[in-house]
Tab-separated table of C-alpha atoms and ligand atoms in Angstrom:
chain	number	residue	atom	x	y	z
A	26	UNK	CA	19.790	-7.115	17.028
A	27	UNK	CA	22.352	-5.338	14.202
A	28	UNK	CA	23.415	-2.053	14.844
A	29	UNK	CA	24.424	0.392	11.712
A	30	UNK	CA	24.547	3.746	11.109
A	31	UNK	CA	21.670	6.160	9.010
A	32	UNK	CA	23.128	9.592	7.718
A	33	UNK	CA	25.788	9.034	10.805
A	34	UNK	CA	23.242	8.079	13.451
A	35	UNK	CA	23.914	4.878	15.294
A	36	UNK	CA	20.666	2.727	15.730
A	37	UNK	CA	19.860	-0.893	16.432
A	38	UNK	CA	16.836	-2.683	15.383
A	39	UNK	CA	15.346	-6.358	15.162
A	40	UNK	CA	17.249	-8.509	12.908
A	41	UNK	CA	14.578	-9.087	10.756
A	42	UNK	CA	13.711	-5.066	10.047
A	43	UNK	CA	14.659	-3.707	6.626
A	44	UNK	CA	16.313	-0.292	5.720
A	45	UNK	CA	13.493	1.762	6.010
A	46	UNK	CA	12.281	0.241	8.941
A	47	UNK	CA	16.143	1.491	10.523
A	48	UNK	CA	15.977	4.710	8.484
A	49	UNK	CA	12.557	5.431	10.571
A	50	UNK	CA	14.046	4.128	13.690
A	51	UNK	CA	16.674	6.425	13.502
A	52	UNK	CA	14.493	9.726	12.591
A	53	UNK	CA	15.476	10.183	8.996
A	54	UNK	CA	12.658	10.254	6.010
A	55	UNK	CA	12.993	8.169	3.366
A	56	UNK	CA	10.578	8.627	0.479
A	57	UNK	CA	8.075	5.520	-0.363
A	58	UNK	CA	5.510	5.137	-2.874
A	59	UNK	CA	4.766	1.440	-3.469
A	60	UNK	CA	5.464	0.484	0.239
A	61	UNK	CA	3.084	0.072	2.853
A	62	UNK	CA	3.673	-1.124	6.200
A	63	UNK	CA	2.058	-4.815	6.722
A	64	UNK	CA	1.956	-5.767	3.253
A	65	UNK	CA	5.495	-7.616	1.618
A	66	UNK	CA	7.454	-5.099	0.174
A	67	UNK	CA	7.776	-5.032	-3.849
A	68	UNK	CA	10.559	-2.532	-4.547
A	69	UNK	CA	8.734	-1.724	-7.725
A	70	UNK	CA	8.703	1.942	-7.811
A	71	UNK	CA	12.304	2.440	-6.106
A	72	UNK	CA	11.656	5.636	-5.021
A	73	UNK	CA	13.288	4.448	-1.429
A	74	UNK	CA	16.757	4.159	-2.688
A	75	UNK	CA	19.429	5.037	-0.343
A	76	UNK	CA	23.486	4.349	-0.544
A	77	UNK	CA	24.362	1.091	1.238
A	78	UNK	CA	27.822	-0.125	2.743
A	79	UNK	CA	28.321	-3.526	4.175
A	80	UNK	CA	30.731	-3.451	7.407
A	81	UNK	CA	33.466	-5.645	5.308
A	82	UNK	CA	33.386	-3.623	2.738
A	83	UNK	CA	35.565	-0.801	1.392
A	84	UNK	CA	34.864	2.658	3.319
A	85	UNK	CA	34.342	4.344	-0.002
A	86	UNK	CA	32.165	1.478	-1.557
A	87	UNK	CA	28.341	2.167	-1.401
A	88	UNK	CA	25.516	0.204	-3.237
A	89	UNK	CA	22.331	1.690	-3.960
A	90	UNK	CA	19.663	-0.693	-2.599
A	91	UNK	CA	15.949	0.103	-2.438
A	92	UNK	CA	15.480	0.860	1.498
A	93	UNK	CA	12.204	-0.652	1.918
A	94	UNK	CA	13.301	-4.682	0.872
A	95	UNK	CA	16.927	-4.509	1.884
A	96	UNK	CA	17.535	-6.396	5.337
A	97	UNK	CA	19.494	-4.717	7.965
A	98	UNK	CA	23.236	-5.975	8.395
A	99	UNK	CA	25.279	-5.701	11.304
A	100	UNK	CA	27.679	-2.872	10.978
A	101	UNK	CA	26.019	-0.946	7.815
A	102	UNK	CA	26.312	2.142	7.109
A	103	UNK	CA	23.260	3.846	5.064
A	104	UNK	CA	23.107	6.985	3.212
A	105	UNK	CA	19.699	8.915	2.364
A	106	UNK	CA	20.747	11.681	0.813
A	107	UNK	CA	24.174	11.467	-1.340
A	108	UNK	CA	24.120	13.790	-4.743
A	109	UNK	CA	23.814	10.093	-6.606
A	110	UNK	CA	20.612	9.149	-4.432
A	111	UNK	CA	18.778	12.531	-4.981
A	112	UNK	CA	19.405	12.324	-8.457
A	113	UNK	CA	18.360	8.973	-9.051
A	114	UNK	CA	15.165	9.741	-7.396
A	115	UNK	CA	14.970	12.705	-9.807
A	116	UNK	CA	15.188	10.141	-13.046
A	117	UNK	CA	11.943	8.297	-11.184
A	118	UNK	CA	10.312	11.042	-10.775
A	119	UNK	CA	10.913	12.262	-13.999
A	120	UNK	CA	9.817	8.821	-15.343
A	121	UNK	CA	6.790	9.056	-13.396
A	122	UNK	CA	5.406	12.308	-14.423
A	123	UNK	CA	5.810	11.459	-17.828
A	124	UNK	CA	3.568	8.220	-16.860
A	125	UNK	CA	1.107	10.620	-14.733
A	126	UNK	CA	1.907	14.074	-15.535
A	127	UNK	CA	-1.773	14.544	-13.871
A	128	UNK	CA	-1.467	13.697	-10.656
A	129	UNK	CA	-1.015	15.487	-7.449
A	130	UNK	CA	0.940	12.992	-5.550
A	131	UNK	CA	3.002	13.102	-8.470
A	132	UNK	CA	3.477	16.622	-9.222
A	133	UNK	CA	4.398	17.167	-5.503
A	134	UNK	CA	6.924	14.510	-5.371
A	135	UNK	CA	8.315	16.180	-8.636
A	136	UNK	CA	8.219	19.158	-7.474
A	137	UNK	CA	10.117	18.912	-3.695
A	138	UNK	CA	12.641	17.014	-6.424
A	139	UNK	CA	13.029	20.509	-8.239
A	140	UNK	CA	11.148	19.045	-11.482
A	141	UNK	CA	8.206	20.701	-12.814
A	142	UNK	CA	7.619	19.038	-16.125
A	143	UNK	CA	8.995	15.826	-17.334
A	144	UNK	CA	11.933	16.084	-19.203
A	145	UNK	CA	10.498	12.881	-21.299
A	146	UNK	CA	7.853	12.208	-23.842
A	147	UNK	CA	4.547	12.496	-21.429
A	148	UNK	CA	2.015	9.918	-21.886
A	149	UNK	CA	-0.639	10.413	-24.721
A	150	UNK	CA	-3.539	9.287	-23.004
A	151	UNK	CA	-2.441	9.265	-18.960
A	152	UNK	CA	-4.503	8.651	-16.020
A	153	UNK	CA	-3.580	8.336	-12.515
A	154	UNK	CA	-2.327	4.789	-12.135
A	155	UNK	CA	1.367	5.071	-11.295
A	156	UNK	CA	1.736	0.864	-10.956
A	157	UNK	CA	2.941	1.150	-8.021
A	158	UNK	CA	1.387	-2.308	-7.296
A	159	UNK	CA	-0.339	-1.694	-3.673
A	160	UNK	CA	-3.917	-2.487	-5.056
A	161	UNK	CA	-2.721	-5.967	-6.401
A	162	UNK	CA	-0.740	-6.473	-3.362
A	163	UNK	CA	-3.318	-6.214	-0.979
A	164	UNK	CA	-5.842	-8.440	-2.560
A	165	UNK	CA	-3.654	-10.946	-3.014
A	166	UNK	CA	-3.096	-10.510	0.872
A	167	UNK	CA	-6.752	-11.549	1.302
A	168	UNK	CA	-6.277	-14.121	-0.430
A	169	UNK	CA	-8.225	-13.324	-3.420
A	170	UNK	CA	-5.803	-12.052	-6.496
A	171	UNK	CA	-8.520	-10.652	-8.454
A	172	UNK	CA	-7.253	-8.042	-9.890
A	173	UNK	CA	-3.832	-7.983	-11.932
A	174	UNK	CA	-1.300	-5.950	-13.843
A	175	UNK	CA	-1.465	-6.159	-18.099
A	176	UNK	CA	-0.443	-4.668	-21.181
A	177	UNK	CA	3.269	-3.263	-21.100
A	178	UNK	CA	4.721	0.459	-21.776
A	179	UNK	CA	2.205	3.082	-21.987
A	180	UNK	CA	-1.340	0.902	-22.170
A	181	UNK	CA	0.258	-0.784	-18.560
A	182	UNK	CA	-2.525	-0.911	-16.320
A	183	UNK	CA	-4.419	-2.991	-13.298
A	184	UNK	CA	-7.549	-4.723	-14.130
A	185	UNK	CA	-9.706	-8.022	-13.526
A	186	UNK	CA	-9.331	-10.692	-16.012
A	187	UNK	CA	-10.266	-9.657	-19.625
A	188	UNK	CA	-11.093	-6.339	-18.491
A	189	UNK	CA	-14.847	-8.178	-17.039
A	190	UNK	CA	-16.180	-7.955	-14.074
A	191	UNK	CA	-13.864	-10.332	-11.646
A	192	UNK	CA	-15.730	-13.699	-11.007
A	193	UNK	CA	-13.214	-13.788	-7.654
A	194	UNK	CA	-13.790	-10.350	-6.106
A	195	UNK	CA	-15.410	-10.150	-2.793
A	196	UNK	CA	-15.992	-6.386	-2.825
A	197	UNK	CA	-14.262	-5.092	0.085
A	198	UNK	CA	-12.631	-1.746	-1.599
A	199	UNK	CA	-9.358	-2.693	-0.014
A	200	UNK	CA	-8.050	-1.974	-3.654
A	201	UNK	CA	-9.587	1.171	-3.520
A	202	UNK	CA	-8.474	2.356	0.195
A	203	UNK	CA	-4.950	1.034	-0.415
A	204	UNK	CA	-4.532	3.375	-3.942
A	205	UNK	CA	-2.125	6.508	-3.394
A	206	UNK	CA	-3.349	8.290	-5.967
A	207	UNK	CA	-7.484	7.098	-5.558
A	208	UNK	CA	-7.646	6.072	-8.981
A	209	UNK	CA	-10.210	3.282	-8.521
A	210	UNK	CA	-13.797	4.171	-8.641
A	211	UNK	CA	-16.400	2.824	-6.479
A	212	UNK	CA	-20.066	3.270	-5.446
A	213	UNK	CA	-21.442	2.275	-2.708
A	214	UNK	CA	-24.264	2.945	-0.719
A	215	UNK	CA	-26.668	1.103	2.230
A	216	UNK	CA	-27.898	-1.391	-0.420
A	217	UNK	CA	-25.378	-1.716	-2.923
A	218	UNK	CA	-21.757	-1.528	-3.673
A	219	UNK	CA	-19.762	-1.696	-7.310
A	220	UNK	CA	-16.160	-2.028	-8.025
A	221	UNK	CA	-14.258	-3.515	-10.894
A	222	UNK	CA	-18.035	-3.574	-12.792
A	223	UNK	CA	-19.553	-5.553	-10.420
A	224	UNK	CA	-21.826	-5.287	-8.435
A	225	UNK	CA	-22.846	-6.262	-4.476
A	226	UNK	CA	-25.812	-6.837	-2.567
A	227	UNK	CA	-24.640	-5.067	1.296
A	228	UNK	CA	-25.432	-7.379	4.435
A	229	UNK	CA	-27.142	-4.989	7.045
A	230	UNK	CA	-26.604	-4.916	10.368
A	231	UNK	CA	-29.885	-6.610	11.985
A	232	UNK	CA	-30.079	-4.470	14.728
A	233	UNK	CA	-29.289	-0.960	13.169
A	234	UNK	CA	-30.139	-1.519	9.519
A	235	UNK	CA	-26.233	-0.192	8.718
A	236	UNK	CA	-24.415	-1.723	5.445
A	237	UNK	CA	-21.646	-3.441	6.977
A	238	UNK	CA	-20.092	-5.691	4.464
A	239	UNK	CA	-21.091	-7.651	1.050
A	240	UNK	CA	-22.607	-11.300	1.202
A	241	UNK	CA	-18.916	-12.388	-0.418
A	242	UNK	CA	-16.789	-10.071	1.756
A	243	UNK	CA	-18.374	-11.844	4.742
A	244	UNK	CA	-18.504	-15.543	3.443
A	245	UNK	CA	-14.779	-15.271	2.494
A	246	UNK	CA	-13.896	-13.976	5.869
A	247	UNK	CA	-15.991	-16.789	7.805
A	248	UNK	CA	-14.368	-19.287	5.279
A	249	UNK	CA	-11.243	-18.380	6.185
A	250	UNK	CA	-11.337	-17.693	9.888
A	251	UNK	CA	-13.839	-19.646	11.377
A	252	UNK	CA	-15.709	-16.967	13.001
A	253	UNK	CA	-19.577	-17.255	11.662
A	254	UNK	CA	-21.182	-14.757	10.040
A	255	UNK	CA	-22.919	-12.974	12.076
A	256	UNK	CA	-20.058	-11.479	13.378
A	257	UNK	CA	-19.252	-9.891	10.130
A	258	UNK	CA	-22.971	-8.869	9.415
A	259	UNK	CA	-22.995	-6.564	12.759
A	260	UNK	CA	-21.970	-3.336	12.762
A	261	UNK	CA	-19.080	-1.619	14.865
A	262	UNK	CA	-21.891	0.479	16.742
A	263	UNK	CA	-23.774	-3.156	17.607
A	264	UNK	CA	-20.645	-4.862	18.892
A	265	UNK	CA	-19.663	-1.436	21.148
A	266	UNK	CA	-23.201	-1.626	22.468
A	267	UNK	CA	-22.967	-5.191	23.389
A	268	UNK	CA	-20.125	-5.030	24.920
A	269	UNK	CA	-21.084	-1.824	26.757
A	270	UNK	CA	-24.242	-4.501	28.524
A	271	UNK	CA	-21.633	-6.965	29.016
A	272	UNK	CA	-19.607	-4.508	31.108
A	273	UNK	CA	-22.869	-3.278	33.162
A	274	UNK	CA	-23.506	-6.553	34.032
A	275	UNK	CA	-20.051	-7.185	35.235
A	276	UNK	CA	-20.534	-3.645	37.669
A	277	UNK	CA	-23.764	-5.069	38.891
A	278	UNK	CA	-21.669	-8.352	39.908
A	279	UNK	CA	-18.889	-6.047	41.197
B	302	SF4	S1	-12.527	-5.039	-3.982
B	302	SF4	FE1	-12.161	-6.895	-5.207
B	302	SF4	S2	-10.342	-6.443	-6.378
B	302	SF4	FE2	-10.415	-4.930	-4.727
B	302	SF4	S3	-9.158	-5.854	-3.077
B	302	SF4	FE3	-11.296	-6.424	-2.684
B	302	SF4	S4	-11.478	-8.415	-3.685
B	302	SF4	FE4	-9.633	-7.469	-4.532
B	303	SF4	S1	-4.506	1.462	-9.259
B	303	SF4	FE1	-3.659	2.663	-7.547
B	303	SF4	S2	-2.861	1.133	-6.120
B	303	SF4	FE2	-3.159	0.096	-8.094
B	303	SF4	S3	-1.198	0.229	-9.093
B	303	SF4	FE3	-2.399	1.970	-9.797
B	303	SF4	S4	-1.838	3.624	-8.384
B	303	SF4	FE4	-1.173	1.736	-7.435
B	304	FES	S1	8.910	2.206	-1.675
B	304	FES	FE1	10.671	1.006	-1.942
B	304	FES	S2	10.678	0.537	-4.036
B	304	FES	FE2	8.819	1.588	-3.728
């Protein structure tokens, strides 16, 4: 288990934990946009950045690494917030509001960065997709990649394959959940859902008559894990009840 130092604060953590998981350990904020914790990290939007020194190296020699991909070393030190770091979060920032000069998240981040307009050429036609990659990410976790990033420079954006509803998507919104700034619309309702253009037929909880899941959400899951259906088609309330009889019968035993 490495030990290194954060901002001068000694702290150890598993060997396998990056620099943000040791910047967190250690009680200092590091700012993240296209991280999130369980998914493999990108280091797309490099927001994270913080001043690294290996233990070998010179005292005065720092690299700047993005925190949130950058294993832990024994002996590092790590710097959050040198005059470099801050201002090379400022150029992202910068960068992004001219992308999304729109956007809340955005504007915020800007903003605690002293920046209230973009000192670059703002987008001509913006919306709030800052790429930061999570919605991709996450359904490729599933193991269903339907959904992908295309077109470069300003017309960059995330959609299914020739911009048609995605033969491969299972409907689960995980896309939609996972999205900082909730730029991906949905419907859904007890009988229907729609994402990406296309549209799913709910499964219903037998017992309750609650949407639960789509037909393809559930069949992917089953496929995958083994567990049948039905499991997937019954709601949370159902299971809770069950196993609410299941522990009255155990009292009765008792
Ligand atoms: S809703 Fe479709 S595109 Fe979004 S994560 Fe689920 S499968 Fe992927
Ligand atoms: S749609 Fe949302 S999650 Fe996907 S890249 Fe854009 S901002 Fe990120
Ligand atoms: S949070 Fe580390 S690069 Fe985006």
């Amino acid at each position: 288990m490495p030990t290194l130092k954060v901002n001068g604060r000694r702290v150890t953590v598993d060997s396998d934990a990056t620099l943000l998981d040791a910047a967190r350990a250690a009680g200092v904020e590091v700012p993240t946009l296209c991280q999130f914790d369980g998914l493999e990290p990108w280091g797309g939007c490099r927001l994270c950045v913080v001043d690294m020194s290996q233990a070998n190296w010179d005292d005065d020699w720092f690299k700047v690494v993005t925190a949130c991909n950058h294993p832990v070393d024994e002996g590092m030190t790590v710097i959050t917030d040198s005059d470099r770091i801050i201002e090379t979060r400022r150029v992202v920032l910068d960068l992004l509001l001219a992308r999304c000069p729109d956007t809340p998240l955005i504007q915020q981040w800007a903003l605690e960065y002293g920046i209230e307009q973009t000192s670059y050429t703002p987008n001509p036609d913006p919306d709030d997709c800052i790429l930061c990659g999570l919605c991709t990410r996450v359904c490729d976790h599933i193991g269903v990649s339907a959904i992908s990033s295309i077109n470069r420079g300003w017309g960059r954006e995330i959609a299914p394959p020739f911009n048609q509803p995605p033969p491969d998507c299972i409907g689960c919104l995980a896309c939609a959940e996972i999205c900082p700034t909730d730029c991906i619309p949905f419907e859904t309702s007890n009988v229907r859902r729609k994402i990406w253009g296309k549209e799913f037929e709910m499964l219903r909880d037998p017992k309750t008559g609650e949407a639960v899941i789509t037909k393809e959400q559930a069949e992917h899951f089953a496929e995958r894990s083994g567990v049948p259906m039905t499991y997937f088609e019954t709601s949370d309330r159902s299971k809770r009840r069950e196993m609410a009889k299941t522990f009255e019968k155990l009292q009765v035993v008792k």
